[in-house]
Amino acid sequence: MCGIFFCVENSLPDSNDPCPFRLKKQVEECLRRRGPDGRCNLTRAIPSCHSTSQSHVMHMHGHTLQLQGPLTLQPMVDSQGNMLMWNGEIFAGEIKVRNGENDGLTLLSRLGSCRSDDDVPLLMSKVKGPWSLIYWRVWEEVPADGLYMLQFAKESFSLIDIRFDLFPWRQCRSVPPPPDSGGDIAQSGSEGDIPTDTRVHRRETLPPLVEPLNRDISIGCHITEEELACAAAQLIDVLGEAVQRRVTNVPMRKPHFSTEGDGIQERCSHRDPASVAVLFSGGIDSMVLAALSDRFIPADQPIDLLNVAFEKRQKAPQKKKKKKKGPVAPPQTEDSDRYLVPDRVTGRSGLKELQSLNPERVWNMVEINVTVGELKAARQDRIGDLVYPLTSVLDDSIGCALWFASRGQGVIYHPGSDEEGPPHTSRAKVLLSGLGADEQLAGYARHRVHFNKDGWPGLLSQLEMELGRISSRNMGRDDRIISDHSREARFPYLDEDVVSYLNSLPVHLKADLSLPRGEGEKRLLRVAARKIGLTDSTTLPKRAIQFGSRIAKLENAVQKGSDVCDRLLLDQTG
């Protein structure tokens, strides 16, 4: 994802500097890491409606990560003066982007053809793919509740009137009911540069992005093998299309690309670079994504499999015991002892499966080993700010594991070799994540708890709640973390067509939690995985990244995931 920034400030008429605004170095650094391929900024005055009132200036800063079409700097300006800063992808929907075209320019053209303010959110509601944007004439973003339109009114004598129009997604339960004051939320304040009179107006609902969840369990919970096989084949088709949209025509990163600090640095392994990488544990979610990617990525391009492990905690030294007679066990090497975590074991096993599936493909399994010292330094310098405003132990563990994994700096694993492989840093611009599979297919242990307690209705309610909050609970955090390494996170399991298909199925066709672990959860996905040629990985039970990488046991193993993480608290002294 790109880095985009928008600000409005008072214009100081007595200042000698026509542009007193200066972007803070920390903010500019964050934007640059998200968009390293090109940058541009634009400053424009906002005319005052009264000659004696204070004028204002807007600032737009765009940092681009080029992924579609020619490199296009932001903000983009059309012939009418409308300006767009685009942070997203158009994978499908009403707006068609042809191969070789820049999706931002295509979108700007379509936005310019909108005849009214209401046409803008209606057009954006038909885009399939993740996005946020800043569009001058109006400014919009996409929270979980819907689309907000921000307008600067020109009727005010001494204030800039800011009006927010909310277009909630239909059937969105998180939108609060309008207040008793007729639907407007009025707030006035004078903090900051611009005193405002802000009104929020609830507007008409937009069409839903996905099909509603099928809650029907009246047809019974027994399904035939034929029904399951048919549903799995359809899942392969729709998920395959989602993967194809996310891995085709991805541009290669320029050679010798590097960023300062902890960004991507070229570490040559004398291999051709991959354009796509997969967050890889060897579990069924990442294995399916890797196997489907193999169908659509050109055969001569490698695929990077990023596998992260945190060093095991050193046990306290024990008192020396008298030596016993007999053979002495050979000492373990540092790597096999300190970094042989569960995800490393399943990752190496999964690599063998993929090599059997396509021996001609170059599969780069990048083993990323993280020491305690590296973890603490990165958390203080980068990760704490990126995880914020989330503060739980769980968010700390997942955020740290994702940050090191998506950095992609490690060594290449060679099966059957005892020697450490060559150093390697992934140059992939696109990183596939398996987020969304567990939330839709009942992959977590808590799903069994709800099923055992409240049956199918309890499981359905839990799945509906988790999918509804995934944008604010998971995706924002993961996007900030992964984008910090100038990569774009893409989530095939959360493609609108995939979600709609899974929502259309009865829950007992997706999972059967009366069956054992490794079989009942994500049952439909396991059947689909076997259909595309996967074997041992189809029976692995779910293991979350914080446990599979062993970060959860590295620093404070007694804390609960929901506890506030004191390690994430920002340093208030600096």
Coordinates of C-alpha atoms in Angstrom, one line a residue:
M1 CA 0.0 0.0 0.0
C2 CA 1.1 3.6 -0.7
G3 CA 1.6 6.3 1.9
I4 CA -0.8 9.2 1.7
F5 CA -1.2 12.3 3.9
F6 CA -3.6 15.2 4.0
C7 CA -3.6 18.3 6.2
V8 CA -5.4 21.6 6.4
E9 CA -3.9 24.5 8.4
N10 CA -4.3 28.2 9.0
S11 CA -2.4 30.4 6.5
L12 CA -0.4 33.0 8.4
P13 CA -0.6 36.3 6.3
D14 CA 2.3 37.9 8.2
S15 CA 4.7 35.0 7.6
N16 CA 7.5 35.4 5.2
D17 CA 7.3 31.7 4.4
P18 CA 4.5 31.0 2.0
C19 CA 4.4 27.4 3.1
P20 CA 5.2 27.2 6.9
F21 CA 4.0 23.7 7.1
R22 CA 6.7 21.0 7.6
L23 CA 5.9 17.3 7.7
K24 CA 7.5 15.7 10.8
K25 CA 10.4 13.5 10.0
Q26 CA 8.8 10.5 11.7
V27 CA 5.7 10.9 9.7
E28 CA 7.6 11.3 6.4
E29 CA 9.7 8.2 7.2
C30 CA 6.5 6.1 7.8
L31 CA 5.1 7.4 4.4
R32 CA 8.4 6.7 2.6
R33 CA 8.6 3.1 3.9
R34 CA 5.0 2.5 2.6
G35 CA 5.8 4.0 -0.8
P36 CA 9.4 4.0 -1.8
D37 CA 9.0 4.2 -5.6
G38 CA 8.2 7.9 -5.9
R39 CA 7.0 10.8 -3.9
C40 CA 5.4 14.2 -4.6
N41 CA 3.6 16.9 -2.5
L42 CA 1.2 19.6 -3.3
T43 CA 0.1 22.7 -1.4
R44 CA -3.0 24.7 -2.4
A45 CA -4.8 27.6 -0.8
I46 CA -8.5 27.2 0.3
P47 CA -10.2 30.5 -0.7
S48 CA -12.0 32.2 2.1
C49 CA -15.6 33.2 1.7
H50 CA -15.1 36.5 3.4
S51 CA -12.3 39.0 2.8
T52 CA -11.7 39.5 6.6
S53 CA -11.7 35.9 7.6
Q54 CA -8.5 33.8 7.9
S55 CA -7.6 31.7 4.9
H56 CA -6.4 28.2 5.0
V57 CA -4.0 25.9 3.2
M58 CA -4.2 22.2 2.4
H59 CA -1.1 19.9 2.0
M60 CA -1.2 16.6 0.2
H61 CA 1.8 14.3 0.4
G62 CA 1.9 11.1 -1.7
H63 CA 4.5 8.2 -1.5
T64 CA 3.9 5.5 -4.2
L65 CA 4.4 1.8 -4.2
Q66 CA 4.1 1.0 -7.9
L67 CA 2.1 -2.2 -8.5
Q68 CA -0.2 -1.5 -11.5
G69 CA 0.7 0.2 -14.7
P70 CA 3.4 2.9 -15.1
L71 CA 4.8 4.8 -12.1
T72 CA 2.4 7.6 -11.4
L73 CA 3.2 10.2 -8.7
Q74 CA 0.6 11.4 -6.3
P75 CA -1.5 13.4 -5.9
M76 CA -2.9 12.8 -9.4
V77 CA -4.7 15.8 -10.9
D78 CA -7.2 15.7 -13.8
S79 CA -8.1 18.4 -16.3
Q80 CA -10.8 19.8 -14.0
G81 CA -8.5 20.2 -11.1
N82 CA -9.8 17.3 -9.1
M83 CA -7.0 15.7 -7.1
L84 CA -6.7 12.1 -6.0
M85 CA -4.4 10.2 -3.7
W86 CA -5.0 6.5 -4.0
N87 CA -4.0 3.8 -1.5
G88 CA -5.5 0.6 -2.7
E89 CA -6.1 -2.0 -5.4
I90 CA -9.0 -2.5 -7.9
F91 CA -9.2 -6.3 -8.3
A92 CA -12.7 -6.5 -9.8
G93 CA -16.0 -4.7 -9.8
E94 CA -17.6 -2.0 -11.9
I95 CA -14.4 -0.1 -12.6
K96 CA -12.4 -2.1 -15.2
V97 CA -8.6 -1.7 -15.2
R98 CA -6.9 -3.1 -18.3
N99 CA -3.5 -4.8 -18.2
G100 CA -0.8 -2.1 -18.2
E101 CA -3.0 0.7 -17.0
N102 CA -2.6 2.5 -13.7
D103 CA -5.7 1.9 -11.5
G104 CA -5.4 5.3 -9.8
L105 CA -5.6 7.2 -13.1
T106 CA -8.5 5.0 -14.2
L107 CA -10.3 5.7 -10.9
L108 CA -9.6 9.5 -11.2
S109 CA -11.2 9.5 -14.6
R110 CA -14.3 7.8 -13.3
L111 CA -14.6 10.0 -10.3
G112 CA -14.4 13.0 -12.5
S113 CA -17.5 11.8 -14.4
C114 CA -19.6 11.7 -11.2
R115 CA -22.4 14.2 -11.5
S116 CA -23.3 14.6 -7.8
D117 CA -21.7 14.0 -4.4
D118 CA -23.9 11.0 -4.0
D119 CA -22.4 9.4 -7.1
V120 CA -19.0 9.2 -5.5
P121 CA -19.7 6.8 -2.6
L122 CA -22.0 4.8 -4.9
L123 CA -19.2 4.3 -7.4
M124 CA -16.6 3.4 -4.7
S125 CA -19.1 0.9 -3.1
K126 CA -18.8 -1.2 -6.3
V127 CA -15.0 -1.5 -6.2
K128 CA -13.7 -5.0 -5.2
G129 CA -10.4 -4.8 -3.4
P130 CA -8.9 -3.0 -0.4
W131 CA -8.7 0.8 -0.6
S132 CA -8.6 4.2 1.0
L133 CA -8.4 7.5 -0.8
I134 CA -8.2 11.2 -0.5
Y135 CA -10.2 13.0 -3.2
W136 CA -10.2 16.7 -3.4
R137 CA -13.6 18.1 -4.0
V138 CA -14.5 15.5 -1.3
W139 CA -12.4 13.4 1.1
E140 CA -13.4 9.8 1.9
E141 CA -12.2 6.8 3.7
V142 CA -13.6 3.4 4.4
P143 CA -14.0 2.4 8.0
A144 CA -15.9 -0.7 9.0
D145 CA -19.1 1.4 9.2
G146 CA -19.2 2.7 5.7
L147 CA -18.1 5.7 3.7
Y148 CA -17.6 9.1 5.2
M149 CA -17.7 12.2 3.0
L150 CA -16.0 15.3 4.4
Q151 CA -16.9 18.7 2.9
F152 CA -15.6 22.2 3.6
A153 CA -18.6 24.5 3.4
K154 CA -18.1 28.2 2.2
E155 CA -21.1 29.8 4.0
S156 CA -19.4 30.5 7.2
F157 CA -18.2 34.0 8.3
S158 CA -15.5 33.1 10.8
L159 CA -15.4 29.4 10.8
I160 CA -14.7 26.6 8.2
D161 CA -17.8 24.4 8.4
I162 CA -16.9 20.8 8.1
R163 CA -19.7 18.4 7.2
F164 CA -19.4 14.6 7.5
D165 CA -21.9 12.5 5.6
L166 CA -22.0 8.9 6.6
F167 CA -23.1 6.3 4.1
P168 CA -23.3 3.1 6.2
W169 CA -23.0 -0.3 4.7
R170 CA -26.4 -2.0 4.6
Q171 CA -26.9 -4.5 7.4
C172 CA -23.9 -3.0 9.3
R173 CA -24.7 -3.5 13.0
S174 CA -21.8 -1.4 14.3
V175 CA -23.3 1.9 13.1
P176 CA -24.8 3.7 16.2
P177 CA -28.4 4.9 16.0
P178 CA -28.8 8.5 15.2
P179 CA -29.1 10.8 18.3
D180 CA -32.3 12.4 19.4
S181 CA -31.3 15.7 17.8
G182 CA -32.8 14.7 14.5
G183 CA -29.8 12.8 13.2
D184 CA -27.1 15.4 13.4
I185 CA -24.1 15.1 15.8
A186 CA -22.9 18.7 16.3
Q187 CA -19.5 19.4 17.9
S188 CA -17.7 22.7 18.0
G189 CA -14.1 23.2 19.1
S190 CA -11.2 25.5 18.8
E191 CA -8.2 23.2 19.4
G192 CA -5.6 23.0 16.7
D193 CA -5.2 25.3 13.7
I194 CA -8.8 25.3 12.5
P195 CA -11.9 26.0 14.7
T196 CA -14.7 24.0 13.3
D197 CA -18.4 23.5 13.4
T198 CA -18.8 19.8 12.6
R199 CA -22.0 18.0 11.7
V200 CA -22.4 14.3 11.0
H201 CA -25.4 13.4 8.9
R202 CA -26.5 9.8 8.5
R203 CA -27.3 9.2 4.8
E204 CA -28.9 6.4 2.8
T205 CA -27.3 3.0 3.0
L206 CA -25.0 1.6 0.3
P207 CA -25.5 -1.9 -1.2
P208 CA -23.7 -4.6 0.8
L209 CA -20.3 -5.7 -0.4
V210 CA -20.8 -9.4 0.3
E211 CA -23.7 -11.9 0.7
P212 CA -25.1 -12.2 4.2
L213 CA -24.2 -15.2 6.3
N214 CA -26.3 -18.3 5.8
R215 CA -27.8 -19.0 9.3
D216 CA -30.0 -21.9 8.2
I217 CA -29.4 -25.1 10.1
S218 CA -32.9 -26.6 9.6
I219 CA -31.8 -28.9 6.8
G220 CA -29.8 -31.0 9.2
C221 CA -26.1 -31.4 9.8
H222 CA -25.4 -34.6 7.8
I223 CA -23.8 -34.1 4.4
T224 CA -22.7 -36.5 1.8
E225 CA -19.2 -36.9 0.5
E226 CA -20.5 -35.8 -2.9
E227 CA -21.9 -32.6 -1.5
L228 CA -18.6 -31.9 0.3
A229 CA -16.5 -32.6 -2.8
C230 CA -18.7 -30.3 -5.0
A231 CA -18.5 -27.5 -2.5
A232 CA -14.7 -27.9 -2.3
A233 CA -14.3 -27.8 -6.1
Q234 CA -16.3 -24.5 -6.2
L235 CA -14.1 -23.1 -3.4
I236 CA -11.0 -24.0 -5.4
D237 CA -12.4 -22.1 -8.4
V238 CA -13.4 -18.9 -6.5
L239 CA -10.3 -18.9 -4.3
G240 CA -8.1 -19.6 -7.3
E241 CA -9.6 -16.5 -9.1
A242 CA -8.9 -14.4 -6.0
V243 CA -5.3 -15.6 -5.9
Q244 CA -4.9 -15.0 -9.6
R245 CA -6.1 -11.4 -9.3
R246 CA -3.5 -10.8 -6.6
V247 CA -0.4 -12.5 -8.1
T248 CA -0.5 -11.7 -11.8
N249 CA 1.3 -8.8 -13.4
V250 CA 3.1 -7.8 -10.2
P251 CA 6.2 -5.7 -11.2
M252 CA 9.6 -6.7 -10.1
R253 CA 11.4 -4.5 -7.5
K254 CA 14.3 -2.6 -9.0
P255 CA 17.7 -4.2 -8.4
H256 CA 19.8 -2.9 -5.6
F257 CA 16.8 -1.4 -3.9
S258 CA 17.4 -0.5 -0.3
T259 CA 16.0 1.7 2.4
E260 CA 17.7 3.3 5.4
G261 CA 17.5 1.8 8.8
D262 CA 15.6 -1.5 9.1
G263 CA 14.1 -1.4 5.7
I264 CA 14.7 -3.8 2.8
Q265 CA 18.4 -4.2 2.1
E266 CA 19.8 -6.2 -0.8
R267 CA 21.5 -9.4 0.5
C268 CA 22.5 -11.3 -2.6
S269 CA 21.8 -15.1 -2.7
H270 CA 22.7 -15.2 -6.5
R271 CA 19.0 -16.1 -7.3
D272 CA 16.4 -14.5 -9.5
P273 CA 14.1 -12.3 -7.4
A274 CA 10.5 -13.3 -6.7
S275 CA 7.7 -10.8 -7.2
V276 CA 5.3 -12.5 -4.8
A277 CA 6.0 -13.9 -1.3
V278 CA 3.8 -16.0 1.1
L279 CA 3.7 -15.7 4.9
F280 CA 4.5 -19.4 5.3
S281 CA 4.1 -21.7 8.3
G282 CA 3.5 -24.9 6.4
G283 CA -0.1 -24.9 7.7
I284 CA -3.1 -25.5 5.5
D285 CA -3.9 -21.9 5.0
S286 CA -0.5 -20.9 3.6
M287 CA 0.0 -24.2 1.8
V288 CA -3.2 -23.7 -0.2
L289 CA -2.2 -20.1 -1.1
A290 CA 1.3 -21.2 -2.2
A291 CA -0.1 -24.1 -4.3
L292 CA -2.7 -21.9 -6.0
S293 CA -0.1 -19.2 -6.6
D294 CA 2.0 -21.8 -8.4
R295 CA -0.8 -22.0 -11.0
F296 CA -0.7 -18.3 -12.0
I297 CA 2.9 -17.1 -11.4
P298 CA 5.1 -17.5 -14.5
A299 CA 7.1 -20.8 -14.2
D300 CA 10.5 -19.1 -14.5
Q301 CA 9.8 -16.9 -11.4
P302 CA 10.6 -18.2 -7.9
I303 CA 8.1 -17.9 -5.0
D304 CA 9.4 -16.8 -1.6
L305 CA 8.1 -18.6 1.4
L306 CA 8.8 -16.5 4.5
N307 CA 9.1 -18.6 7.7
V308 CA 9.8 -16.8 11.0
A309 CA 11.2 -18.3 14.3
F310 CA 12.1 -16.7 17.6
E311 CA 15.0 -18.2 19.5
K312 CA 14.0 -20.4 22.4
R313 CA 14.5 -19.1 25.9
Q314 CA 17.7 -20.3 27.5
K315 CA 17.1 -22.6 30.4
A316 CA 18.7 -21.8 33.7
P317 CA 22.0 -23.6 34.2
Q318 CA 21.7 -26.7 36.2
K319 CA 24.1 -28.2 38.7
K320 CA 26.7 -30.5 37.1
K321 CA 25.9 -34.2 37.6
K322 CA 28.3 -37.0 37.7
K323 CA 29.0 -38.4 34.2
K324 CA 27.5 -41.7 33.5
K325 CA 29.2 -44.4 31.5
G326 CA 28.0 -45.1 28.0
P327 CA 27.6 -43.2 24.7
V328 CA 27.3 -39.4 24.8
A329 CA 24.5 -37.8 22.7
P330 CA 25.9 -35.5 20.0
P331 CA 25.4 -31.8 20.7
Q332 CA 22.7 -30.1 18.7
T333 CA 23.7 -27.2 16.4
E334 CA 22.7 -23.7 17.3
D335 CA 20.1 -23.4 14.6
S336 CA 18.4 -26.8 15.2
D337 CA 18.3 -26.1 18.9
R338 CA 17.4 -22.5 19.2
Y339 CA 15.1 -22.0 16.2
L340 CA 13.5 -25.4 15.5
V341 CA 10.1 -24.1 16.5
P342 CA 6.8 -25.8 15.4
D343 CA 6.3 -23.5 12.4
R344 CA 9.9 -24.3 11.2
V345 CA 9.2 -28.0 11.4
T346 CA 5.9 -27.8 9.5
G347 CA 7.4 -25.2 7.1
R348 CA 10.2 -27.6 6.0
S349 CA 7.7 -30.4 5.6
G350 CA 5.4 -28.1 3.6
L351 CA 8.3 -27.2 1.3
K352 CA 8.8 -30.8 0.4
E353 CA 5.1 -31.1 -0.5
L354 CA 5.3 -28.0 -2.8
Q355 CA 8.5 -29.3 -4.4
S356 CA 6.7 -32.6 -5.1
L357 CA 3.7 -30.7 -6.5
N358 CA 5.9 -28.7 -8.9
P359 CA 9.6 -29.8 -9.0
E360 CA 10.3 -27.2 -11.7
R361 CA 9.4 -24.2 -9.6
V362 CA 12.1 -22.5 -7.5
W363 CA 10.6 -22.4 -4.0
N364 CA 12.7 -20.1 -1.8
M365 CA 12.0 -21.0 1.8
V366 CA 13.5 -18.1 3.7
E367 CA 14.2 -19.0 7.3
I368 CA 14.0 -15.9 9.4
N369 CA 15.7 -16.3 12.8
V370 CA 15.1 -13.6 15.4
T371 CA 17.1 -13.1 18.6
V372 CA 15.7 -11.5 21.8
G373 CA 17.9 -8.5 21.3
E374 CA 16.6 -7.9 17.7
L375 CA 13.1 -8.2 19.0
K376 CA 13.4 -5.6 21.7
A377 CA 15.2 -3.2 19.5
A378 CA 12.7 -3.4 16.6
R379 CA 9.7 -3.2 19.0
Q380 CA 11.1 0.1 20.5
D381 CA 12.1 1.6 17.2
R382 CA 9.3 0.5 14.8
I383 CA 6.8 -2.1 15.9
G384 CA 5.3 -0.3 18.9
D385 CA 4.2 2.7 16.8
L386 CA 2.8 0.4 14.1
V387 CA 0.7 -1.8 16.4
Y388 CA -0.7 1.3 18.1
P389 CA -3.6 2.0 19.0
L390 CA -3.8 -1.8 19.9
T391 CA -2.1 -2.6 23.1
S392 CA -2.7 -6.2 24.0
V393 CA -0.2 -9.0 24.5
L394 CA -1.8 -10.8 21.5
D395 CA -1.3 -7.8 19.3
D396 CA 2.3 -7.4 20.4
S397 CA 3.1 -11.1 19.6
I398 CA 1.3 -11.1 16.2
G399 CA 2.7 -7.7 15.3
C400 CA 6.3 -8.6 16.1
A401 CA 6.0 -11.9 14.3
L402 CA 4.5 -10.3 11.2
W403 CA 7.1 -7.5 11.2
F404 CA 10.1 -9.8 11.1
A405 CA 8.4 -12.3 8.7
S406 CA 7.4 -9.6 6.2
R407 CA 10.9 -8.0 6.4
G408 CA 12.0 -11.1 4.6
Q409 CA 15.6 -11.2 5.7
G410 CA 17.0 -14.7 6.4
V411 CA 18.7 -17.6 4.9
I412 CA 17.6 -20.1 2.1
Y413 CA 16.8 -23.5 3.5
H414 CA 18.2 -26.5 1.5
P415 CA 16.6 -29.8 2.4
G416 CA 19.1 -32.5 3.3
S417 CA 21.9 -30.0 3.9
D418 CA 23.4 -29.5 7.4
E419 CA 25.0 -26.2 6.3
E420 CA 23.3 -22.9 6.6
G421 CA 22.1 -21.6 3.3
P422 CA 23.0 -18.3 1.7
P423 CA 21.6 -15.0 3.0
H424 CA 18.6 -13.8 1.2
T425 CA 16.2 -10.8 1.4
S426 CA 13.0 -11.1 -0.4
R427 CA 12.4 -8.4 -3.0
A428 CA 8.7 -9.3 -3.4
K429 CA 6.4 -6.3 -3.5
V430 CA 3.3 -8.4 -2.8
L431 CA 2.9 -10.6 0.3
L432 CA 0.0 -13.1 0.6
S433 CA -1.5 -13.6 4.0
G434 CA -3.9 -16.4 5.1
L435 CA -5.9 -14.0 7.2
G436 CA -9.7 -14.8 7.1
A437 CA -9.6 -18.6 6.7
D438 CA -9.9 -19.3 10.4
E439 CA -12.5 -16.6 11.0
Q440 CA -14.8 -18.0 8.2
L441 CA -14.1 -21.8 8.6
A442 CA -14.0 -22.2 12.4
G443 CA -10.3 -22.7 12.7
Y444 CA -9.6 -21.4 16.2
A445 CA -9.9 -23.4 19.5
R446 CA -12.4 -20.9 20.8
H447 CA -14.8 -22.0 18.0
R448 CA -14.9 -25.5 19.6
V449 CA -15.7 -23.9 22.9
H450 CA -18.7 -22.1 21.5
F451 CA -19.8 -25.1 19.5
N452 CA -19.6 -27.4 22.6
K453 CA -21.4 -24.9 24.7
D454 CA -24.1 -23.5 22.4
G455 CA -24.1 -25.8 19.3
W456 CA -24.4 -24.6 15.8
P457 CA -26.3 -21.4 16.7
G458 CA -23.4 -20.4 19.1
L459 CA -20.8 -21.2 16.5
L460 CA -22.6 -19.1 13.8
S461 CA -22.9 -16.1 16.1
Q462 CA -19.2 -16.3 16.9
L463 CA -18.2 -16.5 13.2
E464 CA -20.5 -13.6 12.3
M465 CA -19.0 -11.5 15.0
E466 CA -15.4 -12.3 14.1
L467 CA -15.8 -11.6 10.4
G468 CA -17.6 -8.4 11.1
R469 CA -14.8 -7.0 13.2
I470 CA -11.8 -8.3 11.2
S471 CA -11.2 -5.0 9.4
S472 CA -10.7 -3.1 12.6
R473 CA -9.3 -5.9 14.7
N474 CA -6.8 -7.5 12.3
M475 CA -6.4 -5.9 8.9
G476 CA -5.4 -2.4 9.9
R477 CA -2.7 -3.7 12.2
D478 CA -1.4 -6.2 9.6
D479 CA -1.4 -3.6 6.8
R480 CA 0.6 -1.1 8.9
I481 CA 3.1 -3.8 9.9
I482 CA 3.7 -5.3 6.4
S483 CA 3.6 -1.9 4.6
D484 CA 6.5 -0.8 6.8
H485 CA 8.8 -2.9 4.6
S486 CA 7.5 -1.4 1.3
R487 CA 5.3 -4.5 0.6
E488 CA 1.6 -4.8 0.0
A489 CA -0.4 -7.3 2.1
R490 CA -3.0 -9.1 0.1
F491 CA -5.7 -11.4 1.6
P492 CA -7.2 -13.9 -0.9
Y493 CA -9.5 -15.5 1.8
L494 CA -11.1 -12.1 2.3
D495 CA -11.8 -11.4 -1.4
E496 CA -15.4 -10.3 -1.7
D497 CA -16.3 -13.3 -4.0
V498 CA -14.7 -15.8 -1.6
V499 CA -16.5 -14.3 1.4
S500 CA -19.8 -14.3 -0.4
Y501 CA -19.4 -17.9 -1.5
L502 CA -18.5 -19.1 2.0
N503 CA -21.3 -17.0 3.5
S504 CA -23.7 -18.7 1.2
L505 CA -22.9 -22.2 2.5
P506 CA -24.5 -23.8 5.6
V507 CA -22.0 -23.8 8.5
H508 CA -21.9 -27.6 8.7
L509 CA -20.6 -27.7 5.2
K510 CA -17.6 -25.6 6.2
A511 CA -16.7 -27.2 9.5
D512 CA -17.7 -30.1 11.7
L513 CA -16.3 -29.5 15.2
S514 CA -17.6 -32.9 16.4
L515 CA -14.6 -34.3 14.6
P516 CA -11.1 -34.3 16.0
R517 CA -8.6 -31.5 15.7
G518 CA -6.9 -31.5 12.3
E519 CA -10.0 -32.8 10.7
G520 CA -13.2 -31.0 11.8
E521 CA -12.0 -27.4 11.8
K522 CA -11.8 -25.9 8.3
R523 CA -13.1 -29.2 6.9
L524 CA -14.0 -27.8 3.6
L525 CA -10.6 -26.2 3.0
R526 CA -8.9 -29.5 3.9
V527 CA -11.0 -31.3 1.3
A528 CA -10.1 -28.6 -1.3
A529 CA -6.4 -28.9 -0.4
R530 CA -6.4 -32.6 -1.1
K531 CA -8.1 -32.0 -4.4
I532 CA -5.2 -29.7 -5.5
G533 CA -2.6 -32.3 -4.5
L534 CA -1.6 -31.5 -1.0
T535 CA -1.1 -34.4 1.5
D536 CA 0.3 -34.2 5.0
S537 CA -0.4 -30.5 5.5
T538 CA -4.2 -31.2 5.1
T539 CA -4.3 -32.9 8.6
L540 CA -2.3 -30.4 10.6
P541 CA -4.3 -28.8 13.4
K542 CA -4.4 -25.0 13.7
R543 CA -1.5 -23.3 15.4
A544 CA -1.5 -19.5 15.6
I545 CA 1.6 -17.6 14.5
Q546 CA 2.4 -16.5 18.1
F547 CA 2.6 -20.1 19.2
G548 CA 4.1 -21.6 16.0
S549 CA 6.9 -19.1 16.0
R550 CA 7.3 -19.4 19.7
I551 CA 7.3 -15.6 20.3
A552 CA 4.5 -16.1 22.9
K553 CA 6.9 -18.0 25.2
L554 CA 9.9 -15.9 24.6
E555 CA 9.5 -13.0 27.1
N556 CA 6.6 -13.4 29.5
A557 CA 4.9 -16.7 29.2
V558 CA 2.5 -16.1 32.1
Q559 CA 0.6 -13.2 30.5
K560 CA -2.8 -13.7 28.8
G561 CA -3.3 -12.6 25.3
S562 CA -5.9 -10.0 26.4
D563 CA -3.7 -8.4 29.0
V564 CA -2.2 -5.0 28.3
C565 CA 1.3 -5.4 27.0
D566 CA 3.7 -3.2 29.0
R567 CA 6.4 -3.8 26.4
L568 CA 4.2 -1.9 23.9
L569 CA 3.8 1.2 26.0
L570 CA 5.4 4.1 24.3
D571 CA 8.4 5.9 25.9
Q572 CA 7.0 9.0 27.3
T573 CA 10.3 10.5 28.3
G574 CA 11.5 11.2 24.7

